[in-house]
Coordinates of C-alpha atoms in Angstrom, one line a residue:
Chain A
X1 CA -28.2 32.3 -29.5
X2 CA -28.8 29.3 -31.8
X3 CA -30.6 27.9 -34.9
X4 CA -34.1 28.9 -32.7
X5 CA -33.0 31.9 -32.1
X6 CA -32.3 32.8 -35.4
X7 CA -35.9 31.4 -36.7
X8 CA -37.7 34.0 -34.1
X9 CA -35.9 36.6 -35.7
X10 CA -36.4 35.6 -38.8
X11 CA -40.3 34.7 -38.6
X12 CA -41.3 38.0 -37.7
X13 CA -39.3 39.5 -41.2
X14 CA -41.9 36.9 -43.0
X15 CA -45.0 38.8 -42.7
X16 CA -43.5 41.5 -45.0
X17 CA -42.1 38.9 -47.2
X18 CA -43.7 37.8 -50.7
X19 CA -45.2 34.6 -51.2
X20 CA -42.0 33.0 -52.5
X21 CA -39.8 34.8 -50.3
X22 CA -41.9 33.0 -47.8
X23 CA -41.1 29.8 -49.4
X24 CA -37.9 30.9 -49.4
X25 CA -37.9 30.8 -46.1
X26 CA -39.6 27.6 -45.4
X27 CA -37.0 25.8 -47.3
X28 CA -34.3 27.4 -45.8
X29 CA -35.4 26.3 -42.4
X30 CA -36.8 23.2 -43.3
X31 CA -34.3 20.9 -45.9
X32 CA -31.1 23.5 -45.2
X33 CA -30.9 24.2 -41.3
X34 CA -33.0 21.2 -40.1
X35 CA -31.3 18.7 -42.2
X36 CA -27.9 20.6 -40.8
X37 CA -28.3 20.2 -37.2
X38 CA -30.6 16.3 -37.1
X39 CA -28.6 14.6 -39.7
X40 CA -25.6 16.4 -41.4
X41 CA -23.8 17.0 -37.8
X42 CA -23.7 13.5 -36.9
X43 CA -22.1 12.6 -40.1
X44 CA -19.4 15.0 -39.7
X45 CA -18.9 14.4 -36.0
X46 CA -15.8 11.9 -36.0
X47 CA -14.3 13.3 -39.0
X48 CA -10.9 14.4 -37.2
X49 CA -11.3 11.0 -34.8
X50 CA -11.8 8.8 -37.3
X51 CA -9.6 10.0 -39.9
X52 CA -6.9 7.1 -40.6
X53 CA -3.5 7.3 -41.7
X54 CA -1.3 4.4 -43.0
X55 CA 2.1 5.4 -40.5
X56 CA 2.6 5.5 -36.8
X57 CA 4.4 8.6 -37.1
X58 CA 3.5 11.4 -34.7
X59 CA 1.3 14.6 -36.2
X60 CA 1.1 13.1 -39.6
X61 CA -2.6 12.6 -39.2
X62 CA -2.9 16.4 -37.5
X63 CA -1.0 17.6 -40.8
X64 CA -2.6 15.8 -43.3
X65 CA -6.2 16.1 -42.0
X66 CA -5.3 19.7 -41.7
X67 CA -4.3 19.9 -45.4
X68 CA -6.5 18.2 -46.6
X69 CA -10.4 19.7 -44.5
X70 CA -9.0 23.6 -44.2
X71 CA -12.3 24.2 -43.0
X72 CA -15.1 21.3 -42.5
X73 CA -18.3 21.5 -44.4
X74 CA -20.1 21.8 -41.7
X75 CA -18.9 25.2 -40.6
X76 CA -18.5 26.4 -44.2
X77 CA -22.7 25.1 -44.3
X78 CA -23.0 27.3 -41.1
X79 CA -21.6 30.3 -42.0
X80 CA -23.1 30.5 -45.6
X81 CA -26.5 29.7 -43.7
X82 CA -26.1 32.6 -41.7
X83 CA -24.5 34.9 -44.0
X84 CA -27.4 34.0 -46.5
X85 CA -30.2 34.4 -44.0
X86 CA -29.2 38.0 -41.9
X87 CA -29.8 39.9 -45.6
X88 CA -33.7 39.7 -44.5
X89 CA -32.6 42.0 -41.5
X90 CA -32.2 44.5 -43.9
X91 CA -36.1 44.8 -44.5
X92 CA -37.1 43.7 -40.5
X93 CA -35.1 47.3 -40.0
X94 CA -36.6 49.9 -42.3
X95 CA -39.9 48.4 -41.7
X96 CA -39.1 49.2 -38.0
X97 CA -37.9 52.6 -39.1
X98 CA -41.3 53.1 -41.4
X99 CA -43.7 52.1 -38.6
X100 CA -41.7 54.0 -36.2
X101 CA -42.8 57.2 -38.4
X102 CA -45.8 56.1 -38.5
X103 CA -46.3 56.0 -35.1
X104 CA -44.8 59.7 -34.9
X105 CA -47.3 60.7 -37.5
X106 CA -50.4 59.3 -35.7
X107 CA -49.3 60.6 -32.0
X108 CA -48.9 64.3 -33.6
X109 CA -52.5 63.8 -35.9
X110 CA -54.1 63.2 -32.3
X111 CA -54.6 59.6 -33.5
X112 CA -51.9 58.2 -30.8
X113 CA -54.6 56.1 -28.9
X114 CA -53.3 52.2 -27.9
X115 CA -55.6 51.0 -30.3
X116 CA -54.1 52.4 -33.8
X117 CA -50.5 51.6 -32.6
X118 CA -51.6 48.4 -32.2
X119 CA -53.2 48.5 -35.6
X120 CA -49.6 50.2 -36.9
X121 CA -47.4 47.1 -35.6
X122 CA -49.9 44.2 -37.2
X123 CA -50.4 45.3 -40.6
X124 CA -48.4 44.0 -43.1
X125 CA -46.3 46.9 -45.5
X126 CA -46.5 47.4 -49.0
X127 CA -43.3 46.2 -50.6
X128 CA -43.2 49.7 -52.4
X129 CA -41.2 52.9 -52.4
X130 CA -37.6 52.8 -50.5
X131 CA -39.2 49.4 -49.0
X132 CA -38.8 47.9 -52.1
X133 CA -35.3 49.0 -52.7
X134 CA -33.8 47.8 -49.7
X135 CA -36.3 44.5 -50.3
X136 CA -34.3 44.0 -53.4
X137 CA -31.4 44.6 -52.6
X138 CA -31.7 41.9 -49.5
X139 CA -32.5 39.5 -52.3
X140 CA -29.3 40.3 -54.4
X141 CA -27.0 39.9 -51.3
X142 CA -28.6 36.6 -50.8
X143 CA -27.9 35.8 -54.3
X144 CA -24.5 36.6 -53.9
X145 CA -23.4 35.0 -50.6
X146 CA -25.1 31.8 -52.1
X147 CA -22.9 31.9 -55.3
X148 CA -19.6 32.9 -53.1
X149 CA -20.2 29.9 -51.2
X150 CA -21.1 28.0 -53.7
X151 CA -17.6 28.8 -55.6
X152 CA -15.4 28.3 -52.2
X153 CA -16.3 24.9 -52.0
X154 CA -15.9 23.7 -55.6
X155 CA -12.5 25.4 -54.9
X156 CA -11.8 23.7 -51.7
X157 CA -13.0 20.3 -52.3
X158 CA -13.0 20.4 -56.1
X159 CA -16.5 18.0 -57.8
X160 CA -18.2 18.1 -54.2
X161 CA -17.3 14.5 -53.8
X162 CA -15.7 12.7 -51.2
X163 CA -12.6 9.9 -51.4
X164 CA -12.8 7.1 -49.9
X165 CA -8.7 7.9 -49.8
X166 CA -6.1 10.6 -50.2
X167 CA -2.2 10.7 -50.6
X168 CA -0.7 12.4 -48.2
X169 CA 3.2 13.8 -48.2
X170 CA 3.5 16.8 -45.9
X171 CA 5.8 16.9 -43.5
X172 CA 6.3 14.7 -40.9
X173 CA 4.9 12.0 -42.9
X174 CA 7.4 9.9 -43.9
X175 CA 6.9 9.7 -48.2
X176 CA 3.8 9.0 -49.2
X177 CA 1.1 7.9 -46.8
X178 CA -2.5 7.0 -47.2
X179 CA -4.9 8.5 -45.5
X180 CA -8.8 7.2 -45.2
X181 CA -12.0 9.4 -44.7
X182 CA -14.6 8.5 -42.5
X183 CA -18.2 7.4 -43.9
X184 CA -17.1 9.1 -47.3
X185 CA -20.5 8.1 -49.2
X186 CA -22.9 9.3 -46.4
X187 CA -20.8 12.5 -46.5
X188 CA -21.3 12.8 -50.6
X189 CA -25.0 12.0 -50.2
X190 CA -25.3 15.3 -48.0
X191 CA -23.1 17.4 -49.6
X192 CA -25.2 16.6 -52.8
X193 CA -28.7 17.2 -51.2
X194 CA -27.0 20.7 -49.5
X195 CA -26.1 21.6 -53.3
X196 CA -29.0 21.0 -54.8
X197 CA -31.3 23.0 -52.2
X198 CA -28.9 25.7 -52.3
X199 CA -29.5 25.6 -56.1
X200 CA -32.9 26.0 -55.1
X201 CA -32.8 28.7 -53.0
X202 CA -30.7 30.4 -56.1
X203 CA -34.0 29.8 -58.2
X204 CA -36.4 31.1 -55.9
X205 CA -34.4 34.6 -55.1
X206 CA -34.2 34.9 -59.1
X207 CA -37.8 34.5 -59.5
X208 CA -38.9 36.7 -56.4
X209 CA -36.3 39.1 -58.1
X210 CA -37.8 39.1 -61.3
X211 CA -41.3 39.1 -59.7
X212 CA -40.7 42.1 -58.0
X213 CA -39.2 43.9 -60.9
X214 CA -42.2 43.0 -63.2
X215 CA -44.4 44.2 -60.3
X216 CA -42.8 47.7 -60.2
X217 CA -42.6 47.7 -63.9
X218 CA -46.8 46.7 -63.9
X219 CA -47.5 49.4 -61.2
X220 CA -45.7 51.9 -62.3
X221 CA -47.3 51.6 -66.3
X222 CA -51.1 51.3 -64.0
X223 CA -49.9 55.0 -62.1
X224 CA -49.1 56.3 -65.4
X225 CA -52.4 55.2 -67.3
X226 CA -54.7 56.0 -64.1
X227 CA -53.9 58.6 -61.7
X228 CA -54.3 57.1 -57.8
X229 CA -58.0 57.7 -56.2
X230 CA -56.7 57.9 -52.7
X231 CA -58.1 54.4 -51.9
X232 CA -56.0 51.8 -49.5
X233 CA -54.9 51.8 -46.0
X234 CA -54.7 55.0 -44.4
X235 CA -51.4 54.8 -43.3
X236 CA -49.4 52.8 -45.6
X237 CA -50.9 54.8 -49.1
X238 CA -50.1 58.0 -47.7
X239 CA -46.1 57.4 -46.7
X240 CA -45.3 55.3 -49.8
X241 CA -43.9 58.4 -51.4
X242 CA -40.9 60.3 -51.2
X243 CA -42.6 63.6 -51.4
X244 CA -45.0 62.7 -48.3
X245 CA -41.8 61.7 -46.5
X246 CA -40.5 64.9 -47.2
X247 CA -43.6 66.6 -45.9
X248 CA -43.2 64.4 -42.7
X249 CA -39.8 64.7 -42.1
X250 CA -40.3 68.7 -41.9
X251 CA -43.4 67.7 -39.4
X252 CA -41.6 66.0 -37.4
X253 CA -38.4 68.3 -37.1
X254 CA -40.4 71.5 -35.8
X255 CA -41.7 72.3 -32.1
X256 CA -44.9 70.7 -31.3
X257 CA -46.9 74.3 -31.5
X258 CA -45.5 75.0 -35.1
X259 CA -46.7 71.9 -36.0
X260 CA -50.3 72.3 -35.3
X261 CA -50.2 75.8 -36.9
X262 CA -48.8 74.1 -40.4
X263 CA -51.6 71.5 -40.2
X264 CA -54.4 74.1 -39.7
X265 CA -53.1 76.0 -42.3
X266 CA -53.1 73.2 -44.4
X267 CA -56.0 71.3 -44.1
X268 CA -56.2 69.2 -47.4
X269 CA -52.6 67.8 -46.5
X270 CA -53.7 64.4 -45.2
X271 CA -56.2 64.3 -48.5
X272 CA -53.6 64.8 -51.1
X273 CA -53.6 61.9 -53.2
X274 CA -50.1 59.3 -53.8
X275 CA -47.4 60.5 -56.4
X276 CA -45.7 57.0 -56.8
X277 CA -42.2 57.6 -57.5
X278 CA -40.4 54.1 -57.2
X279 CA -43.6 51.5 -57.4
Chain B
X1 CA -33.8 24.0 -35.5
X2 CA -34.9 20.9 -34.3
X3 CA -37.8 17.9 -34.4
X4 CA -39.7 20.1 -31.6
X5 CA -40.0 23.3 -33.8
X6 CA -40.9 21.2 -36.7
X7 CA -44.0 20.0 -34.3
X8 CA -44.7 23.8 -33.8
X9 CA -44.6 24.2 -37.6
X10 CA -47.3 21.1 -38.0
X11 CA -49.5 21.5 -35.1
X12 CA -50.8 24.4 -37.0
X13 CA -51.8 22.4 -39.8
X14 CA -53.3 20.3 -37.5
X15 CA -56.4 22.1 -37.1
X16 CA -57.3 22.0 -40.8
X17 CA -56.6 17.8 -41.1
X18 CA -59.3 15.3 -41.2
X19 CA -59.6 13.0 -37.9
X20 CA -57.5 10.8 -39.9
X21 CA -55.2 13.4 -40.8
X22 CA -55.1 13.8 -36.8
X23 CA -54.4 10.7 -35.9
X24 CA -51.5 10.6 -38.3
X25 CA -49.8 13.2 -37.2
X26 CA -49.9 11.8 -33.5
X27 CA -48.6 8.8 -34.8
X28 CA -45.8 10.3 -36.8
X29 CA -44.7 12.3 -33.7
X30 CA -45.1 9.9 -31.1
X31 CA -44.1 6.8 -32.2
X32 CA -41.4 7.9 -34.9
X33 CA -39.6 11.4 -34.0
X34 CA -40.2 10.9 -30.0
X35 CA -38.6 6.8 -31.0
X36 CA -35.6 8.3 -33.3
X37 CA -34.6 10.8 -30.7
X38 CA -35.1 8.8 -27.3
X39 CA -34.2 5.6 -28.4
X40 CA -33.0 4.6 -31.5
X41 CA -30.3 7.8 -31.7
X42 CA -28.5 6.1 -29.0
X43 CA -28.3 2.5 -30.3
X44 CA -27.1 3.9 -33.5
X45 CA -24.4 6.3 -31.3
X46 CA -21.3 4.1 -31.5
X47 CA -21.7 2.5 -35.2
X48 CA -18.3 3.7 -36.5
X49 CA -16.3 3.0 -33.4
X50 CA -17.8 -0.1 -32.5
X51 CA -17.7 -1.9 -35.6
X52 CA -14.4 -3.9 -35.4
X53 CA -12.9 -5.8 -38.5
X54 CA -10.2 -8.6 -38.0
X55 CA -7.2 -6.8 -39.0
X56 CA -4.6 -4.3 -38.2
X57 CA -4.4 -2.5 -42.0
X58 CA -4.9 1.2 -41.1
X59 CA -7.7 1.8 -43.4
X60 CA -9.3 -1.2 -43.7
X61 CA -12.4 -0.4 -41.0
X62 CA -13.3 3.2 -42.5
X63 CA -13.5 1.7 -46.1
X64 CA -15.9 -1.7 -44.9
X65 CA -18.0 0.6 -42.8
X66 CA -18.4 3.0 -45.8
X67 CA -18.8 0.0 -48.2
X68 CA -21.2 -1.6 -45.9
X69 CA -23.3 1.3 -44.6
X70 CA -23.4 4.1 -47.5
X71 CA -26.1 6.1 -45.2
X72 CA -26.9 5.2 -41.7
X73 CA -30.1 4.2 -40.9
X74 CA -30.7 7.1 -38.7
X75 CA -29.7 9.5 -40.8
X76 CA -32.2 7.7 -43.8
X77 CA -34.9 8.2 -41.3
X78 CA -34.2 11.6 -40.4
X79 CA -34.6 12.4 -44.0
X80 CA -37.3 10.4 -44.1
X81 CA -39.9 12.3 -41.4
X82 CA -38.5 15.9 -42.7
X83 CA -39.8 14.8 -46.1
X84 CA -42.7 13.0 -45.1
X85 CA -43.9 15.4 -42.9
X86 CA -43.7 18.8 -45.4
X87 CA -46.1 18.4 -47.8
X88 CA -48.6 19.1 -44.8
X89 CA -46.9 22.6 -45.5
X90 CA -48.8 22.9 -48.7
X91 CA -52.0 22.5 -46.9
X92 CA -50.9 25.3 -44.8
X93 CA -49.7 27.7 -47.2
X94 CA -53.1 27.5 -48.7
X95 CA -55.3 27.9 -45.8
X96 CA -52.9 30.9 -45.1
X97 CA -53.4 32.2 -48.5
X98 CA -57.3 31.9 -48.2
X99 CA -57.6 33.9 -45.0
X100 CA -55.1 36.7 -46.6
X101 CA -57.8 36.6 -49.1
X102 CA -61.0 37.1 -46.9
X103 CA -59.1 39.9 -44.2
X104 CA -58.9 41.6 -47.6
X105 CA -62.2 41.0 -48.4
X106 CA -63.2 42.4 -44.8
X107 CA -61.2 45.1 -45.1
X108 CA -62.6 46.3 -48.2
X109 CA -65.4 46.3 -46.3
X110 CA -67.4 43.5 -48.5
X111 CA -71.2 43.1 -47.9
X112 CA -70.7 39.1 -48.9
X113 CA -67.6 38.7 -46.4
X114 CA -69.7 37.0 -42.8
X115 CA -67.4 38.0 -40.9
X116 CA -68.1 40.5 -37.7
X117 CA -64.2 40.4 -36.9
X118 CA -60.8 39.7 -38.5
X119 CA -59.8 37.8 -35.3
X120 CA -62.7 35.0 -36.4
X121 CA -60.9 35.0 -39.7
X122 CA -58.0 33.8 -38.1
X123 CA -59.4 31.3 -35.9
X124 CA -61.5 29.9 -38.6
X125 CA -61.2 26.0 -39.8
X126 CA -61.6 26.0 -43.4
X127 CA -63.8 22.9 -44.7
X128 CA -61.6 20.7 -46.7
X129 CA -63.6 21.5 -50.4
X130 CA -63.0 23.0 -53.3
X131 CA -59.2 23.9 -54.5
X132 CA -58.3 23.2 -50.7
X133 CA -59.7 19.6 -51.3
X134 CA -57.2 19.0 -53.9
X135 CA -54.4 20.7 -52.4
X136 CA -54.9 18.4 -50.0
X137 CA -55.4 15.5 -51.9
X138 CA -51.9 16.0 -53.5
X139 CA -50.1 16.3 -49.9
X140 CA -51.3 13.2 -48.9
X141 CA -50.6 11.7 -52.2
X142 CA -47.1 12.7 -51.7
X143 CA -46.7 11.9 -48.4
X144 CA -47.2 8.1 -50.0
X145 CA -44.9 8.6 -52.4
X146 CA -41.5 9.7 -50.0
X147 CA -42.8 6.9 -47.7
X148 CA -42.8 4.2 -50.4
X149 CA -39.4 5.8 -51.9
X150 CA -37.4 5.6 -48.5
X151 CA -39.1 1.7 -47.7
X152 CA -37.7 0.9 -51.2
X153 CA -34.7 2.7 -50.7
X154 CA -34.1 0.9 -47.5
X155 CA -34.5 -2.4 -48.5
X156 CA -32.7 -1.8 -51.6
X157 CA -29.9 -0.6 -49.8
X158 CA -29.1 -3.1 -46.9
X159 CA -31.0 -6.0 -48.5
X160 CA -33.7 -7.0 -46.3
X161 CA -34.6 -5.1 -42.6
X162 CA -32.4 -7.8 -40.9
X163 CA -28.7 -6.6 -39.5
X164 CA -26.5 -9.6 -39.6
X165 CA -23.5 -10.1 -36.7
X166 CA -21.1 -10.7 -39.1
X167 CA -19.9 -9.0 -42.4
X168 CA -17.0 -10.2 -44.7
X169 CA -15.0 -7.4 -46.4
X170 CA -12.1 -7.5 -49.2
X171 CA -12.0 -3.5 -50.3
X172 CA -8.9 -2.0 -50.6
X173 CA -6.8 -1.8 -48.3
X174 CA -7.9 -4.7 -46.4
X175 CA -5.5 -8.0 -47.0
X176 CA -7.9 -10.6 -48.5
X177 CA -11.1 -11.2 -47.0
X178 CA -11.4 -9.7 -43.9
X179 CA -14.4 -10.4 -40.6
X180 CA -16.1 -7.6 -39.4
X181 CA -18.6 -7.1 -36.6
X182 CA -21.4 -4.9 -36.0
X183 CA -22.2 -3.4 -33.1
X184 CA -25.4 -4.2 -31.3
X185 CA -26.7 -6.2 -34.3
X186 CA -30.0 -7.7 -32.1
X187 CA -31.0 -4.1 -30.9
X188 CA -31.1 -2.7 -34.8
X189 CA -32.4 -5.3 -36.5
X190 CA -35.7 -4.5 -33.5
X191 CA -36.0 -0.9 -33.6
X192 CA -35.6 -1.3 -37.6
X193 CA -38.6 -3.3 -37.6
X194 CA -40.0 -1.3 -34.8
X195 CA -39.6 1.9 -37.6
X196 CA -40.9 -0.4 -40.5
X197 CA -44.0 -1.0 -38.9
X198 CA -45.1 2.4 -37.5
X199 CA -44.3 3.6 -41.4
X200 CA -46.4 0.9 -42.5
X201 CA -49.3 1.9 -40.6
X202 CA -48.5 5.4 -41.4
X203 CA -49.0 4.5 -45.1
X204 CA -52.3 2.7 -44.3
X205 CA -53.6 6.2 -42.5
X206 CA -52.7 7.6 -45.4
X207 CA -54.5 5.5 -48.1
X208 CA -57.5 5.7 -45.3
X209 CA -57.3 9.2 -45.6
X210 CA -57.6 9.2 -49.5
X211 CA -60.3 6.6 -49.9
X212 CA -62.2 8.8 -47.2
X213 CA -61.8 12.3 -49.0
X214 CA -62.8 10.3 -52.3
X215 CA -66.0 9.1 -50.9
X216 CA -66.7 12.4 -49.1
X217 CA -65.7 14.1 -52.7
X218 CA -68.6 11.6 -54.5
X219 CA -71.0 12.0 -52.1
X220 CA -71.2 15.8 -51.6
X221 CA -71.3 15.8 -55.4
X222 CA -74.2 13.0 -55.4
X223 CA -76.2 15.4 -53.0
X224 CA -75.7 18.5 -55.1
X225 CA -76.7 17.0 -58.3
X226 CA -79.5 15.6 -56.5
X227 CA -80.5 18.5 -53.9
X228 CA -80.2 21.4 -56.3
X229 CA -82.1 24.0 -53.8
X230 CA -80.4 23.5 -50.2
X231 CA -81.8 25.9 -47.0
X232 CA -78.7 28.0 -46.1
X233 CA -79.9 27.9 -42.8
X234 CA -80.0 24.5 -42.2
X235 CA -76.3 23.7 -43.8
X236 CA -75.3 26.6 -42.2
X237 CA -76.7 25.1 -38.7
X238 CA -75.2 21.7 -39.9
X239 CA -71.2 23.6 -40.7
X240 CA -71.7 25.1 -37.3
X241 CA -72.3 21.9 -35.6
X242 CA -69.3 20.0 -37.5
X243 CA -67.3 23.0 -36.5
X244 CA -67.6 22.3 -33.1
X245 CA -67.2 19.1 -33.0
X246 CA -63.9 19.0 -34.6
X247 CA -63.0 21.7 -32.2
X248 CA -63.5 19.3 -30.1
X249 CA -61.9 16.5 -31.4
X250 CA -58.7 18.8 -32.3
X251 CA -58.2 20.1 -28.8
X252 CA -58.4 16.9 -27.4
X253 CA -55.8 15.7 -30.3
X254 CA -53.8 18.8 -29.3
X255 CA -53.5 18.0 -25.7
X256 CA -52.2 14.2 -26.7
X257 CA -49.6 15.8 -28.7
X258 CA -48.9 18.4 -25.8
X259 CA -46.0 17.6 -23.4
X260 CA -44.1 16.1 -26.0
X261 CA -40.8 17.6 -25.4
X262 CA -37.9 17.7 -27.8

């Protein structure tokens, strides 16, 4: 498992994604991970090796390049890149879960042939409904691990710049000893560009959160002026709402025979037209 | 994450380029990433430890290798193809965007909408015109840009393409003025010429590429404002037979680019 493996993963979440969550994406991958593993890695590859102290005494360097780098940037890039990307699971799982009851739906409607669970897995879902929820709440973890981590390291290496040198005193170095960085500028120069597309990563997730909100907001006034006309995909119009779910989740709880029976005696249930209740 | 998925990423694009557009891209792959990674990585490998300075001041070689090379040149060039090579994203984005747009057409079931099946929707090449043509336009424009900006930025920073043998330092800590060597001095100063010239002929493509969309631009217009009624059939014959064609040309550009391996 590896920076591939997590772009499979996370490709297949991007055809239920919005248009900027999809550029989202792209720069995540692109100027964040990319620029991590060609360029950033190398930078940050002698930094224990080449880290220089002014004494011959034994462990000092250990200590201070211990006390000084509690945790490199490098790992601290890692770990916010993959704490700040799994949020998109989130959605890849209940749309999973929704076309997994849609499947059940279509197998006991008789339409269970290869060819509409085919057509089941391609299309894309509407972000709308419970979907949307757990969409926006995907994008407010991602906001939040990229502030967290954002804080640590202005606490840990306090104006995200690197010295060229730093005083060292902990023990076993005798008094005061100096101690030099390795490529100190290069290392700014990243940790600058890293900020600044983090910062833009914060910008897009603000705007696809306001998007989304002013999307619900929009749909929800359209529901209240016009009543739905039944029109849309099949599928997808017909499970966006809580009260259809509730209708399928009794379906799908009962024997097979009962079943039947409750969709002959109710014939105009796949008809009924969309009650909207989150969208 | 590496240069090979970022060829994945752009072979798709690919389709949609001009030949121009094509030939770029080989270019870029070929003789830049394929160079950076097989080559010039490994010349660049022991900069740090092999640059030596005259003196035994603990200090002194980490502070005149920082004062002499604030970003490596590897790293610089790195940067340089990731940003170079994304506005071709924008191109992609929109010829994504304008086949979302026409399987919703199709699905709505659209009388206008030619197509007999969404999978020719997606295996469509959309003719560079209209908005596309200046979506387009401004990714190539901007591929100028970063490659002018990193050239300049390159020969701000180490003055010239040349790496000298020899570099005199007197930066704290070091005890007055201080020699230091570089490693493998010959071999950079080559490949840094080597990477000069490809991006200078990548830059030429590129203002090929413009002139050429121009003049196609001027003349399409010219024809319209002169050929008011056209036959549909007989553009539609012509689109079919430039369609093939550049399938043609792009498969055989895509099997030049295949067996690259990362």
């Amino acid at each position: 498992m590896n920076w591939a493996g997590l772009y499979t993963v996370l490709s297949g979440v991007n055809r239920h994604s919005t248009a900027i969550g999809r550029i989202w994406l792209s720069v995540i991958f692109i100027f964040r991970i990319m620029v991590l593993v060609v360029a950033a890695e190398s930078v940050w590859g002698d930094e224990k090796s080449a880290f220089t102290c002014n004494t011959q005494q034994p462990g000092c360097n250990s200590v201070c390049y211990d006390h000084f780098f509690p945790i490199s940037h490098i790992r601290l890039w890692a770990l916010q890149l993959i704490l700040v990307t799994t949020p998109a699971l989130l959605v890849a799982m209940h749309v999973a879960y929704q076309q997994h009851q849609e499947k059940k739906l279509l197998v006991l409607t008789g339409h269970g042939d290869p060819k509409h669970m085919e057509e089941v897995k391609k299309h894309k879902m509407r972000i709308s409904g419970s979907l949307w929820w757990t969409y926006v709440c995907s994008v407010v973890f991602r906001l939040l691990f990229e502030a967290v981590f954002m804080y640590i390291f202005y606490m840990l290496y306090p104006g995200y710049q690197m010295v060229r040198l730093v005083k060292c005193e902990a023990y076993p170095c005798p008094n005061i000893v100096d101690c030099f960085i390795s490529r100190p500028t290069e290392k700014t120069i990243f940790t600058v560009f890293m900020l600044v597309t983090s910062s833009i990563c914060i910008v897009l997730n603000m705007a696809e959160l306001v998007y989304l909100v002013v999307r619900a907001c929009a749909r929800r006034g359209q529901h209240n002026s016009n009543p739905p006309s039944g029109k849309g995909s099949f599928y997808g119009h017909k499970l966006s709402s809580e009260y259809k779910q509730n209708e399928i989740n009794q379906l799908l709880t009962e024997q097979d025979g009962s079943l039947k029976d409750m969709l002959r005696r109710n014939p105009g249930l796949q008809e009924k037209g969309d009650r909207c209740s989150a969208c | 994450m590496d240069w090979g998925a970022l060829q994945t990423i752009l072979g798709g694009v690919n389709k949609h380029s001009t030949s121009i557009g094509k030939i770029w891209l080989t270019v870029l792959f070929i003789f830049r990433i394929m160079i950076l990674v097989v080559a010039a990585e490994r010349v660049w490998g022991d900069e740090q430890d092999d640059f030596i300075c005259n003196t035994l001041q603990p200090g002194c070689k980490n502070v005149c290798y920082d004062h002499f090379f604030p970003i490596s040149h590897i790293r610089l060039w790195a940067l340089q193809l990731i940003f170079v090579s994304t506005p071709a994203l924008l191109v992609a984005m929109h010829v994504a965007y304008r086949r979302h747009e026409k399987k919703r057409q199709f699905r709505k079931g659209d009388q206008k909408c030619e197509y007999k099946d969404i999978e020719e929707i997606r295996k469509q090449r959309f003719h560079i015109e209209g908005s596309l043509w200046w979506t387009y336009t401004s990714s190539i424009f901007f591929r100028l840009v970063f490659e002018a900006v990193f050239m300049y930025a390159f020969y701000f920073m180490y003055d010239g393409f040349r790496m000298p043998r020899l570099m005199k330092c007197n930066a704290w800590p070091c005890p007055n003025t201080v020699d230091c060597f570089v490693s493998r001095p010959t071999e950079k100063t080559v490949f840094t010429i080597f990477m000069i010239a490809v991006s200078s002929i990548c830059i030429l493509l590129n203002v090929a590429e413009l002139c050429y969309l121009v003049t196609k631009f001027f003349l399409r217009r010219s024809k319209k404002a002169g050929n008011p009624k056209h036959h549909p059939n007989h553009e539609n014959k012509e689109e079919t037979k430039q369609n093939e064609m550049n399938e043609l040309i792009s498969d055989s550009c895509q099997n030049t680019v295949i067996g690259f391996s990362s």
